Coordinates of N, CA and C in Angstrom, one line a residue:
M1 N -48.7 -5.4 -49.4 CA -47.4 -5.3 -48.9 C -46.8 -3.9 -49.1
T2 N -47.2 -3.3 -50.2 CA -46.8 -1.9 -50.5 C -47.4 -0.9 -49.5
K3 N -48.7 -1.2 -49.1 CA -49.4 -0.4 -48.1 C -48.7 -0.5 -46.8
A4 N -48.2 -1.7 -46.5 CA -47.6 -1.9 -45.2 C -46.3 -1.2 -45.1
I5 N -45.6 -1.1 -46.2 CA -44.3 -0.4 -46.3 C -44.5 1.1 -46.1
K6 N -45.5 1.7 -46.7 CA -45.9 3.1 -46.5 C -46.3 3.4 -45.1
A7 N -47.1 2.4 -44.5 CA -47.5 2.6 -43.2 C -46.4 2.6 -42.2
G8 N -45.3 1.9 -42.5 CA -44.1 1.9 -41.7 C -43.5 3.2 -41.4
G9 N -43.8 4.2 -42.3 CA -43.2 5.5 -42.1 C -41.8 5.6 -42.6
A10 N -41.0 6.6 -42.1 CA -39.7 6.8 -42.6 C -38.8 5.6 -42.1
Y11 N -38.0 5.1 -42.9 CA -37.4 3.8 -42.8 C -37.1 3.3 -41.4
N12 N -38.1 2.6 -40.8 CA -37.9 2.0 -39.5 C -37.7 0.5 -39.8
E13 N -37.6 -0.3 -38.7 CA -37.4 -1.7 -38.9 C -38.6 -2.4 -39.6
N14 N -39.8 -2.0 -39.3 CA -41.0 -2.6 -40.0 C -40.9 -2.4 -41.5
A15 N -40.5 -1.1 -41.9 CA -40.5 -0.9 -43.4 C -39.4 -1.7 -44.0
A16 N -38.3 -1.9 -43.4 CA -37.2 -2.7 -43.9 C -37.6 -4.1 -44.1
W17 N -38.3 -4.6 -43.0 CA -38.8 -6.0 -43.1 C -39.8 -6.2 -44.2
C18 N -40.7 -5.3 -44.4 CA -41.7 -5.4 -45.5 C -41.0 -5.3 -46.8
N19 N -40.0 -4.5 -47.0 CA -39.3 -4.4 -48.3 C -38.6 -5.8 -48.6
A20 N -38.0 -6.3 -47.5 CA -37.3 -7.6 -47.7 C -38.3 -8.7 -48.1
K21 N -39.5 -8.7 -47.4 CA -40.4 -9.7 -47.7 C -41.0 -9.6 -49.1
L22 N -41.2 -8.3 -49.5 CA -41.7 -8.1 -50.9 C -40.7 -8.6 -51.9
A23 N -39.4 -8.3 -51.6 CA -38.3 -8.8 -52.5 C -38.3 -10.3 -52.6
E24 N -38.5 -11.0 -51.4 CA -38.5 -12.4 -51.3 C -39.7 -13.0 -52.1
M25 N -40.8 -12.3 -52.1 CA -42.0 -12.8 -52.8 C -41.7 -12.8 -54.3
L26 N -41.0 -11.7 -54.7 CA -40.6 -11.6 -56.1 C -39.6 -12.7 -56.5
L27 N -38.7 -12.9 -55.6 CA -37.6 -13.9 -55.9 C -38.3 -15.3 -56.0
S28 N -39.3 -15.6 -55.2 CA -40.0 -16.9 -55.2 C -40.7 -17.1 -56.6
E29 N -40.9 -16.0 -57.3 CA -41.5 -16.1 -58.6 C -40.5 -16.0 -59.7
G30 N -39.2 -16.0 -59.3 CA -38.1 -15.9 -60.3 C -37.8 -14.5 -60.8
A31 N -38.5 -13.5 -60.2 CA -38.3 -12.1 -60.6 C -37.1 -11.5 -59.8
V32 N -35.9 -11.8 -60.3 CA -34.7 -11.5 -59.6 C -34.4 -10.0 -59.7
L33 N -34.4 -9.4 -60.8 CA -34.0 -8.0 -61.0 C -35.0 -7.1 -60.3
P34 N -36.3 -7.2 -60.4 CA -37.2 -6.4 -59.7 C -36.9 -6.5 -58.2
A35 N -36.6 -7.6 -57.7 CA -36.3 -7.8 -56.2 C -35.1 -7.0 -55.9
E36 N -34.1 -7.1 -56.8 CA -32.8 -6.4 -56.5 C -33.0 -4.9 -56.5
N37 N -33.9 -4.4 -57.4 CA -34.1 -2.9 -57.4 C -34.8 -2.5 -56.1
I38 N -35.7 -3.2 -55.6 CA -36.4 -2.9 -54.3 C -35.4 -2.9 -53.2
L39 N -34.5 -3.9 -53.2 CA -33.5 -3.9 -52.1 C -32.4 -2.9 -52.2
K40 N -32.0 -2.5 -53.4 CA -31.1 -1.4 -53.5 C -31.6 -0.1 -52.9
D41 N -32.9 0.2 -53.2 CA -33.5 1.4 -52.6 C -33.6 1.3 -51.1
A42 N -33.9 0.1 -50.6 CA -34.1 -0.1 -49.2 C -32.8 0.0 -48.4
A43 N -31.7 -0.5 -49.1 CA -30.4 -0.5 -48.5 C -29.8 0.8 -48.3
K44 N -30.3 1.8 -49.1 CA -29.8 3.2 -49.0 C -30.1 3.8 -47.7
V45 N -31.2 3.3 -47.1 CA -31.7 3.9 -45.8 C -31.5 2.9 -44.6
A46 N -31.5 1.6 -44.9 CA -31.3 0.6 -43.8 C -30.2 -0.4 -44.3
P47 N -29.0 0.1 -44.4 CA -27.9 -0.7 -45.0 C -27.5 -1.8 -44.0
N48 N -27.8 -1.7 -42.7 CA -27.3 -2.8 -41.8 C -28.5 -3.6 -41.3
D49 N -29.6 -3.6 -41.9 CA -30.8 -4.4 -41.5 C -30.6 -5.8 -41.9
Y50 N -30.8 -6.7 -41.0 CA -30.6 -8.2 -41.3 C -31.4 -8.6 -42.4
H51 N -32.7 -8.3 -42.5 CA -33.6 -8.8 -43.5 C -33.2 -8.2 -44.9
I52 N -32.8 -7.0 -45.0 CA -32.3 -6.4 -46.2 C -31.0 -7.1 -46.7
L53 N -30.1 -7.3 -45.8 CA -28.8 -7.9 -46.1 C -29.0 -9.4 -46.6
A54 N -29.9 -10.1 -45.9 CA -30.1 -11.5 -46.2 C -30.8 -11.6 -47.6
A55 N -31.8 -10.8 -47.8 CA -32.6 -10.8 -49.0 C -31.7 -10.5 -50.2
M56 N -30.8 -9.5 -50.0 CA -29.8 -9.1 -51.1 C -28.8 -10.3 -51.3
G57 N -28.5 -11.0 -50.2 CA -27.6 -12.1 -50.4 C -28.3 -13.2 -51.2
R58 N -29.6 -13.4 -51.1 CA -30.3 -14.3 -51.9 C -30.3 -13.8 -53.4
V59 N -30.5 -12.6 -53.6 CA -30.4 -12.0 -54.9 C -29.1 -12.3 -55.6
K60 N -28.0 -12.0 -54.9 CA -26.7 -12.2 -55.5 C -26.4 -13.7 -55.7
T61 N -27.0 -14.5 -54.9 CA -26.8 -16.0 -55.1 C -27.5 -16.4 -56.4
A62 N -28.7 -15.9 -56.6 CA -29.5 -16.2 -57.8 C -28.8 -15.7 -59.1
L63 N -28.1 -14.6 -58.9 CA -27.3 -14.0 -60.1 C -26.0 -14.7 -60.3
G64 N -25.6 -15.6 -59.4 CA -24.3 -16.3 -59.5 C -23.1 -15.5 -59.0
K65 N -23.4 -14.4 -58.3 CA -22.4 -13.6 -57.7 C -22.0 -14.0 -56.3
Y66 N -21.4 -15.2 -56.2 CA -21.3 -15.8 -54.9 C -20.4 -15.1 -53.9
P67 N -19.3 -14.5 -54.3 CA -18.5 -13.7 -53.4 C -19.2 -12.6 -52.7
E68 N -20.0 -11.9 -53.6 CA -20.9 -10.8 -53.0 C -21.9 -11.3 -52.1
A69 N -22.5 -12.5 -52.5 CA -23.5 -13.1 -51.6 C -23.0 -13.5 -50.3
I70 N -21.8 -14.1 -50.3 CA -21.1 -14.5 -49.0 C -20.9 -13.3 -48.1
T71 N -20.4 -12.2 -48.7 CA -20.1 -11.0 -47.9 C -21.4 -10.5 -47.3
L72 N -22.5 -10.5 -48.0 CA -23.8 -10.0 -47.5 C -24.3 -10.9 -46.4
Y73 N -24.2 -12.2 -46.6 CA -24.7 -13.1 -45.5 C -23.8 -13.0 -44.3
Q74 N -22.5 -12.8 -44.5 CA -21.6 -12.6 -43.4 C -22.0 -11.4 -42.5
K75 N -22.4 -10.3 -43.2 CA -22.8 -9.2 -42.5 C -24.2 -9.4 -41.8
A76 N -25.1 -10.1 -42.5 CA -26.4 -10.4 -42.0 C -26.3 -11.2 -40.7
V77 N -25.5 -12.3 -40.7 CA -25.5 -13.1 -39.5 C -24.6 -12.5 -38.4
A78 N -23.8 -11.5 -38.7 CA -23.1 -10.7 -37.7 C -24.1 -9.8 -37.0
V79 N -25.1 -9.3 -37.7 CA -26.2 -8.5 -37.1 C -27.1 -9.4 -36.3
A80 N -27.5 -10.5 -36.8 CA -28.4 -11.4 -36.1 C -28.2 -12.9 -36.7
P81 N -27.6 -13.7 -35.8 CA -27.3 -15.1 -36.3 C -28.5 -15.9 -36.4
E82 N -29.3 -15.7 -37.4 CA -30.6 -16.4 -37.6 C -30.4 -17.7 -38.4
H83 N -31.3 -18.6 -38.3 CA -31.3 -19.9 -39.0 C -31.1 -19.8 -40.5
T84 N -32.0 -19.0 -41.1 CA -32.1 -18.9 -42.6 C -30.8 -18.4 -43.1
G85 N -30.3 -17.3 -42.5 CA -29.0 -16.7 -43.0 C -27.8 -17.6 -42.8
L86 N -27.8 -18.3 -41.7 CA -26.6 -19.2 -41.5 C -26.7 -20.4 -42.4
V87 N -27.8 -20.9 -42.7 CA -27.9 -22.1 -43.6 C -27.5 -21.6 -45.0
A88 N -28.0 -20.4 -45.5 CA -27.6 -19.9 -46.8 C -26.2 -19.7 -46.9
L89 N -25.5 -19.1 -45.8 CA -24.1 -18.9 -45.8 C -23.3 -20.2 -46.0
G90 N -23.8 -21.2 -45.1 CA -23.1 -22.5 -45.2 C -23.3 -23.1 -46.6
D91 N -24.4 -23.0 -47.3 CA -24.6 -23.5 -48.6 C -23.7 -22.8 -49.6
L92 N -23.5 -21.5 -49.4 CA -22.6 -20.8 -50.3 C -21.1 -21.3 -50.2
Y93 N -20.7 -21.4 -48.9 CA -19.4 -22.0 -48.7 C -19.2 -23.4 -49.3
R94 N -20.2 -24.2 -49.2 CA -20.2 -25.5 -49.8 C -20.2 -25.4 -51.3
A95 N -20.9 -24.6 -51.9 CA -21.0 -24.5 -53.3 C -19.7 -23.9 -53.9
T96 N -19.0 -23.2 -53.1 CA -17.7 -22.6 -53.6 C -16.5 -23.4 -53.1
G97 N -16.7 -24.6 -52.7 CA -15.6 -25.5 -52.3 C -15.0 -25.2 -51.0
Q98 N -15.6 -24.4 -50.1 CA -15.0 -24.0 -48.8 C -15.6 -25.0 -47.8
K99 N -15.2 -26.3 -47.8 CA -15.9 -27.3 -47.0 C -15.8 -27.1 -45.5
A100 N -14.6 -26.7 -45.1 CA -14.4 -26.4 -43.6 C -15.3 -25.3 -43.1
K101 N -15.4 -24.2 -43.9 CA -16.2 -23.1 -43.5 C -17.7 -23.5 -43.5
A102 N -18.1 -24.3 -44.5 CA -19.4 -24.8 -44.6 C -19.8 -25.7 -43.4
E103 N -18.9 -26.6 -43.0 CA -19.2 -27.4 -41.9 C -19.2 -26.6 -40.6
E104 N -18.4 -25.6 -40.4 CA -18.4 -24.8 -39.3 C -19.7 -24.0 -39.2
T105 N -20.2 -23.5 -40.3 CA -21.4 -22.8 -40.3 C -22.6 -23.6 -40.0
Y106 N -22.6 -24.8 -40.6 CA -23.7 -25.8 -40.3 C -23.7 -26.2 -38.9
G107 N -22.5 -26.2 -38.3 CA -22.4 -26.5 -36.8 C -23.0 -25.4 -36.0
L108 N -22.9 -24.1 -36.5 CA -23.5 -23.0 -35.8 C -25.0 -23.1 -35.9
V109 N -25.6 -23.6 -37.0 CA -27.0 -23.8 -37.1 C -27.5 -24.8 -36.0
E110 N -26.8 -25.9 -35.9 CA -27.2 -26.8 -34.9 C -27.0 -26.3 -33.5
K111 N -26.0 -25.5 -33.2 CA -25.8 -24.9 -31.9 C -26.9 -23.9 -31.6
L112 N -27.2 -23.1 -32.6 CA -28.3 -22.2 -32.4 C -29.6 -22.9 -32.0
H113 N -29.9 -24.0 -32.7 CA -31.1 -24.8 -32.4 C -31.1 -25.3 -30.9
E114 N -29.9 -25.8 -30.5 CA -29.8 -26.3 -29.1 C -30.0 -25.1 -28.1
E115 N -29.5 -24.0 -28.4 CA -29.7 -22.8 -27.6 C -31.2 -22.5 -27.5
H116 N -31.9 -22.5 -28.7 CA -33.3 -22.2 -28.7 C -34.1 -23.2 -27.8
K117 N -33.7 -24.5 -27.9 CA -34.4 -25.5 -27.1 C -34.4 -25.2 -25.6
K118 N -33.3 -24.6 -25.1 CA -33.2 -24.3 -23.7 C -34.3 -23.3 -23.3
Y119 N -34.7 -22.5 -24.2 CA -35.8 -21.4 -23.9 C -37.1 -21.9 -24.4
G120 N -37.3 -23.1 -24.8 CA -38.6 -23.6 -25.2 C -39.0 -23.2 -26.6
S121 N -38.1 -22.7 -27.4 CA -38.5 -22.3 -28.8 C -38.7 -23.6 -29.6
A122 N -39.9 -23.7 -30.2 CA -40.2 -24.9 -31.0 C -39.8 -24.7 -32.5
D123 N -38.6 -25.2 -32.8 CA -38.2 -25.1 -34.2 C -37.7 -26.4 -34.7
E124 N -38.3 -27.5 -34.2 CA -37.9 -28.9 -34.5 C -38.1 -29.1 -36.0
L125 N -39.2 -28.7 -36.6 CA -39.4 -28.9 -38.0 C -38.3 -28.1 -38.9
Y126 N -37.9 -27.0 -38.5 CA -36.9 -26.2 -39.2 C -35.6 -27.1 -39.2
M127 N -35.3 -27.7 -38.1 CA -34.1 -28.5 -38.0 C -34.2 -29.8 -38.8
A128 N -35.4 -30.4 -38.8 CA -35.7 -31.6 -39.6 C -35.5 -31.3 -41.0
R129 N -35.9 -30.2 -41.5 CA -35.8 -29.8 -42.9 C -34.3 -29.6 -43.2
F130 N -33.6 -28.9 -42.3 CA -32.2 -28.6 -42.5 C -31.4 -30.0 -42.5
F131 N -31.7 -30.9 -41.7 CA -31.0 -32.2 -41.7 C -31.3 -32.9 -43.0
A132 N -32.6 -32.9 -43.4 CA -32.9 -33.7 -44.6 C -32.3 -33.1 -45.9
E133 N -32.3 -31.7 -45.9 CA -31.7 -31.0 -47.1 C -30.2 -31.2 -47.2
H134 N -29.6 -31.4 -46.1 CA -28.1 -31.5 -46.0 C -27.6 -32.8 -45.7
D135 N -28.4 -33.8 -45.7 CA -28.0 -35.2 -45.4 C -27.3 -35.3 -44.1
R136 N -27.8 -34.7 -43.1 CA -27.2 -34.7 -41.7 C -28.2 -35.3 -40.7
Q137 N -27.7 -36.1 -39.9 CA -28.6 -36.7 -38.8 C -29.9 -37.1 -39.3
L138 N -29.9 -37.9 -40.3 CA -31.2 -38.3 -41.0 C -32.1 -39.1 -40.0
P139 N -31.5 -40.0 -39.1 CA -32.4 -40.7 -38.2 C -33.2 -39.7 -37.3
R140 N -32.5 -38.6 -36.9 CA -33.1 -37.6 -36.1 C -34.2 -36.9 -36.9
A141 N -33.9 -36.6 -38.1 CA -34.9 -35.9 -39.0 C -36.1 -36.8 -39.1
L142 N -35.9 -38.1 -39.3 CA -37.0 -39.0 -39.4 C -37.8 -39.1 -38.1
A143 N -37.2 -39.0 -37.0 CA -37.9 -39.1 -35.7 C -38.8 -37.9 -35.6
I144 N -38.2 -36.7 -36.0 CA -39.1 -35.5 -35.9 C -40.2 -35.6 -36.9
A145 N -40.0 -36.1 -38.1 CA -41.1 -36.2 -39.1 C -42.2 -37.1 -38.5
E146 N -41.8 -38.2 -37.9 CA -42.8 -39.1 -37.3 C -43.7 -38.4 -36.3
M147 N -43.1 -37.5 -35.6 CA -44.0 -36.8 -34.6 C -45.0 -35.8 -35.3
H148 N -44.7 -35.5 -36.6 CA -45.6 -34.6 -37.3 C -46.1 -35.2 -38.6
K149 N -46.2 -36.5 -38.5 CA -46.6 -37.2 -39.8 C -47.9 -37.0 -40.4
D150 N -48.8 -36.4 -39.5 CA -50.2 -36.1 -40.0 C -50.4 -34.6 -40.2
A151 N -49.3 -33.9 -40.3 CA -49.4 -32.4 -40.5 C -50.1 -32.1 -41.7
K152 N -51.0 -31.1 -41.6 CA -51.7 -30.7 -42.9 C -51.3 -29.3 -43.4
N153 N -50.5 -28.6 -42.5 CA -50.0 -27.4 -43.0 C -49.0 -27.7 -44.2
A154 N -49.1 -26.8 -45.2 CA -48.3 -27.2 -46.4 C -46.8 -27.3 -46.2
V155 N -46.2 -26.3 -45.5 CA -44.8 -26.3 -45.2 C -44.4 -27.5 -44.4
A156 N -45.2 -27.7 -43.3 CA -44.9 -28.9 -42.4 C -45.0 -30.2 -43.2
A157 N -46.0 -30.4 -43.9 CA -46.2 -31.6 -44.6 C -45.1 -31.8 -45.7
D158 N -44.7 -30.8 -46.3 CA -43.6 -30.8 -47.3 C -42.3 -31.3 -46.6
T159 N -42.0 -30.7 -45.4 CA -40.9 -31.1 -44.6 C -40.9 -32.6 -44.2
V160 N -42.0 -33.0 -43.8 CA -42.2 -34.4 -43.4 C -41.9 -35.3 -44.6
A161 N -42.5 -34.9 -45.7 CA -42.3 -35.7 -47.0 C -40.8 -35.8 -47.3
W162 N -40.1 -34.7 -47.2 CA -38.7 -34.8 -47.6 C -37.8 -35.6 -46.6
C163 N -38.2 -35.6 -45.3 CA -37.5 -36.4 -44.3 C -37.8 -37.9 -44.6
Y164 N -39.0 -38.2 -45.0 CA -39.3 -39.6 -45.3 C -38.6 -40.0 -46.6
Y165 N -38.5 -39.1 -47.6 CA -37.8 -39.4 -48.8 C -36.3 -39.7 -48.6
K166 N -35.7 -38.9 -47.7 CA -34.3 -39.1 -47.4 C -34.0 -40.4 -46.6
S167 N -35.1 -40.9 -46.0 CA -34.9 -42.2 -45.3 C -35.5 -43.3 -46.1
N168 N -35.8 -43.1 -47.4 CA -36.3 -44.1 -48.3 C -37.6 -44.7 -47.9
K169 N -38.4 -43.9 -47.2 CA -39.8 -44.4 -46.9 C -40.8 -43.7 -47.9
L170 N -40.8 -44.3 -49.0 CA -41.5 -43.7 -50.2 C -43.0 -43.6 -50.0
P171 N -43.7 -44.7 -49.6 CA -45.1 -44.5 -49.4 C -45.5 -43.4 -48.5
E172 N -44.8 -43.2 -47.4 CA -45.0 -42.2 -46.4 C -44.7 -40.8 -47.0
A173 N -43.6 -40.8 -47.8 CA -43.2 -39.5 -48.5 C -44.3 -39.1 -49.5
K174 N -44.8 -40.1 -50.2 CA -45.9 -39.7 -51.2 C -47.1 -39.2 -50.5
A175 N -47.5 -39.8 -49.4 CA -48.7 -39.4 -48.7 C -48.6 -38.0 -48.2
A176 N -47.4 -37.7 -47.6 CA -47.1 -36.3 -47.0 C -47.0 -35.3 -48.1
I177 N -46.4 -35.6 -49.2 CA -46.2 -34.5 -50.2 C -47.5 -34.3 -50.9
T178 N -48.4 -35.3 -51.0 CA -49.7 -35.1 -51.6 C -50.5 -34.1 -50.7
R179 N -50.4 -34.3 -49.4 CA -51.1 -33.3 -48.4 C -50.5 -31.9 -48.6
A180 N -49.2 -31.8 -48.8 CA -48.6 -30.5 -49.0 C -49.1 -29.8 -50.2
L181 N -49.2 -30.6 -51.3 CA -49.5 -30.0 -52.6 C -51.0 -29.5 -52.6
T182 N -51.8 -30.2 -51.8 CA -53.3 -29.8 -51.8 C -53.6 -28.8 -50.7
A183 N -52.7 -28.6 -49.8 CA -53.0 -27.7 -48.7 C -52.9 -26.2 -49.1
A184 N -52.1 -26.0 -50.1 CA -51.9 -24.6 -50.5 C -51.2 -24.7 -51.9
E185 N -51.2 -23.5 -52.6 CA -50.5 -23.5 -53.9 C -49.0 -23.8 -53.6
P186 N -48.4 -24.8 -54.2 CA -47.1 -25.2 -53.9 C -46.0 -24.2 -54.4
D187 N -44.9 -24.0 -53.6 CA -43.8 -23.2 -54.0 C -42.8 -24.2 -54.7
A188 N -41.7 -23.6 -55.2 CA -40.8 -24.4 -56.0 C -40.1 -25.5 -55.2
P189 N -39.8 -25.3 -53.9 CA -39.2 -26.4 -53.2 C -40.2 -27.6 -53.1
A190 N -41.4 -27.3 -52.8 CA -42.4 -28.4 -52.7 C -42.6 -29.1 -54.0
L191 N -42.6 -28.4 -55.1 CA -42.7 -29.0 -56.4 C -41.5 -29.9 -56.7
Y192 N -40.3 -29.4 -56.3 CA -39.1 -30.1 -56.5 C -39.2 -31.5 -55.7
H193 N -39.6 -31.3 -54.4 CA -39.7 -32.5 -53.6 C -40.7 -33.5 -54.2
A194 N -41.8 -33.0 -54.7 CA -42.8 -33.9 -55.4 C -42.2 -34.6 -56.6
G195 N -41.5 -33.8 -57.3 CA -40.9 -34.4 -58.5 C -39.9 -35.5 -58.2
M196 N -39.0 -35.3 -57.2 CA -38.0 -36.2 -56.9 C -38.6 -37.5 -56.2
I197 N -39.7 -37.3 -55.4 CA -40.4 -38.4 -54.9 C -41.0 -39.3 -56.0
A198 N -41.7 -38.6 -56.9 CA -42.3 -39.3 -58.1 C -41.2 -40.0 -58.9
A199 N -40.1 -39.4 -59.1 CA -39.0 -40.1 -59.9 C -38.5 -41.3 -59.1
R200 N -38.4 -41.2 -57.8 CA -37.9 -42.4 -57.1 C -39.0 -43.5 -57.1
L201 N -40.3 -43.1 -57.2 CA -41.3 -44.1 -57.3 C -41.5 -44.7 -58.7
G202 N -40.8 -44.1 -59.6 CA -40.8 -44.6 -61.0 C -42.0 -44.0 -61.8
T203 N -42.7 -43.0 -61.3 CA -43.7 -42.4 -62.1 C -43.2 -41.2 -62.9
R204 N -42.7 -41.5 -64.0 CA -41.9 -40.5 -64.8 C -42.7 -39.3 -65.2
P205 N -44.0 -39.5 -65.7 CA -44.7 -38.3 -66.1 C -45.0 -37.3 -65.0
A206 N -45.3 -37.8 -63.8 CA -45.5 -36.9 -62.7 C -44.2 -36.2 -62.3
A207 N -43.1 -37.0 -62.3 CA -41.8 -36.4 -62.0 C -41.4 -35.3 -62.9
Q208 N -41.6 -35.6 -64.2 CA -41.3 -34.5 -65.2 C -42.1 -33.3 -64.9
K209 N -43.4 -33.5 -64.7 CA -44.4 -32.3 -64.5 C -43.9 -31.5 -63.4
Y210 N -43.7 -32.1 -62.2 CA -43.4 -31.3 -61.0 C -42.1 -30.7 -61.1
L211 N -41.1 -31.3 -61.6 CA -39.8 -30.7 -61.8 C -39.8 -29.5 -62.8
Y212 N -40.6 -29.7 -63.8 CA -40.7 -28.6 -64.8 C -41.4 -27.4 -64.1
Q213 N -42.4 -27.7 -63.3 CA -43.1 -26.6 -62.6 C -42.2 -25.9 -61.7
A214 N -41.4 -26.7 -60.9 CA -40.4 -26.1 -60.0 C -39.5 -25.2 -60.6
M215 N -38.9 -25.6 -61.7 CA -37.9 -24.8 -62.4 C -38.5 -23.6 -63.1
S216 N -39.8 -23.8 -63.6 CA -40.5 -22.7 -64.2 C -40.8 -21.6 -63.2
R217 N -41.2 -22.0 -62.0 CA -41.6 -21.0 -61.0 C -40.4 -20.3 -60.5
D218 N -39.4 -21.0 -60.2 CA -38.2 -20.3 -59.7 C -36.9 -21.1 -59.9
P219 N -36.2 -20.8 -61.0 CA -35.0 -21.6 -61.3 C -33.9 -21.5 -60.3
H220 N -34.0 -20.6 -59.4 CA -33.0 -20.4 -58.4 C -33.5 -20.7 -57.0
F221 N -34.5 -21.6 -56.9 CA -35.1 -21.8 -55.6 C -34.2 -22.4 -54.5
S222 N -33.1 -23.0 -54.9 CA -32.1 -23.5 -54.0 C -30.8 -23.7 -54.6
L223 N -29.8 -23.1 -53.9 CA -28.4 -23.2 -54.5 C -28.0 -24.6 -54.7
L224 N -28.4 -25.5 -53.8 CA -27.9 -26.9 -53.8 C -28.9 -27.8 -54.6
D225 N -30.2 -27.5 -54.5 CA -31.1 -28.4 -55.1 C -31.6 -28.1 -56.5
A226 N -31.5 -26.8 -56.9 CA -32.0 -26.4 -58.2 C -31.1 -27.1 -59.3
P227 N -29.8 -27.2 -59.1 CA -29.0 -28.0 -60.1 C -29.4 -29.4 -60.2
I228 N -29.8 -30.0 -59.1 CA -30.2 -31.4 -59.1 C -31.6 -31.6 -59.9
A229 N -32.5 -30.6 -59.6 CA -33.7 -30.6 -60.3 C -33.5 -30.5 -61.8
A230 N -32.6 -29.6 -62.2 CA -32.4 -29.4 -63.7 C -31.8 -30.7 -64.3
E231 N -30.8 -31.3 -63.6 CA -30.2 -32.5 -64.1 C -31.1 -33.7 -64.1
T232 N -32.0 -33.8 -63.1 CA -32.9 -34.9 -63.1 C -33.9 -34.7 -64.2
L233 N -34.4 -33.5 -64.4 CA -35.3 -33.2 -65.5 C -34.7 -33.5 -66.9
K234 N -33.5 -33.2 -67.0 CA -32.8 -33.5 -68.3 C -32.7 -35.0 -68.5
T235 N -32.4 -35.7 -67.4 CA -32.3 -37.2 -67.5 C -33.7 -37.8 -67.9
L236 N -34.7 -37.3 -67.3 CA -36.1 -37.8 -67.5 C -36.6 -37.3 -68.8
G237 N -36.2 -36.2 -69.3 CA -36.7 -35.6 -70.5 C -37.7 -34.5 -70.1
S238 N -37.5 -33.3 -70.6 CA -38.4 -32.2 -70.1 C -39.8 -32.4 -70.7
S239 N -40.7 -32.1 -69.8 CA -42.1 -32.3 -70.2 C -42.9 -31.1 -69.6
R240 N -43.6 -30.4 -70.5 CA -44.5 -29.3 -70.0 C -45.6 -29.9 -69.2
P241 N -46.0 -29.2 -68.1 CA -47.1 -29.7 -67.3 C -48.4 -29.8 -68.1
T242 N -49.2 -30.8 -67.8 CA -50.5 -31.0 -68.4 C -51.6 -30.3 -67.7
T243 N -51.3 -29.8 -66.5 CA -52.3 -29.0 -65.7 C -51.7 -27.7 -65.4
P244 N -52.5 -26.7 -65.0 CA -52.0 -25.4 -64.6 C -51.1 -25.5 -63.4
L245 N -50.3 -24.6 -63.2 CA -49.3 -24.6 -62.0 C -50.0 -24.9 -60.7
G246 N -51.1 -24.2 -60.5 CA -51.8 -24.4 -59.2 C -52.6 -25.7 -59.2
G247 N -52.9 -26.3 -60.3 CA -53.7 -27.5 -60.4 C -52.9 -28.8 -60.3
V248 N -52.6 -29.2 -59.1 CA -51.7 -30.3 -58.9 C -52.5 -31.6 -58.8
A249 N -51.8 -32.7 -59.2 CA -52.4 -34.0 -59.0 C -51.6 -34.7 -57.9
A250 N -52.1 -35.8 -57.4 CA -51.4 -36.5 -56.4 C -50.1 -37.0 -57.0
V251 N -49.0 -37.1 -56.2 CA -47.8 -37.6 -56.7 C -48.0 -39.1 -57.1
G252 N -47.4 -39.4 -58.3 CA -47.6 -40.7 -58.9 C -48.8 -40.8 -59.8
Q253 N -49.5 -39.6 -59.9 CA -50.7 -39.6 -60.8 C -50.5 -38.5 -61.8
T254 N -51.2 -38.6 -62.9 CA -51.2 -37.6 -63.9 C -52.7 -37.4 -64.3
R255 N -53.0 -36.2 -64.7 CA -54.4 -35.9 -65.1 C -54.5 -35.9 -66.6

């Protein structure tokens, strides 16, 4: 990634994108301050770049600086009203008690999706995940999941699993999340989903393990879901994983 940044030359759009992605990689590992330092330098040269603004918004969210995060995401979606930025902004409004603004912003996410459909943009799984994560249009999320129920891609299988979970289809959720965990090294959201599915299935050791791994990898993985993961883990009783982070077992099983 560093080579790609240097290859981008004097701060053009490609270099800004690479810096933002590098920061996001660090954030996904819980390295908030190193990510912030990269973005501060990048913002000196590309202060109005969507990717830099959105990534810095994620940093400020992780640091609990919600007003600053909201301002950054507002600027980002003003530059480019993209799915990820709008969802993050809506979540911040929701977390700060601004329910009307949250609902308005979530509505923009849905409107954006409908606009994309007119031009044949295939983002159904993005919307299914959005619906499942925000308890919106769950029958529609389930219908999309059913169309992708055999997905082997890690992110797609994780999304399918969460849609099944939210519709209380636990055997299907277990099968999908197991595929997600074995398709690639799982990120914190996938581990969280695995933990919550295991908890609902009553397999406490697996639930403890996956939730512990999720919070260890990135305690700020989701503004809305990380607190649920922490509270659920507290209720279950914290348990260190018995396998390395990358060595996952099937949901409902322990090694």
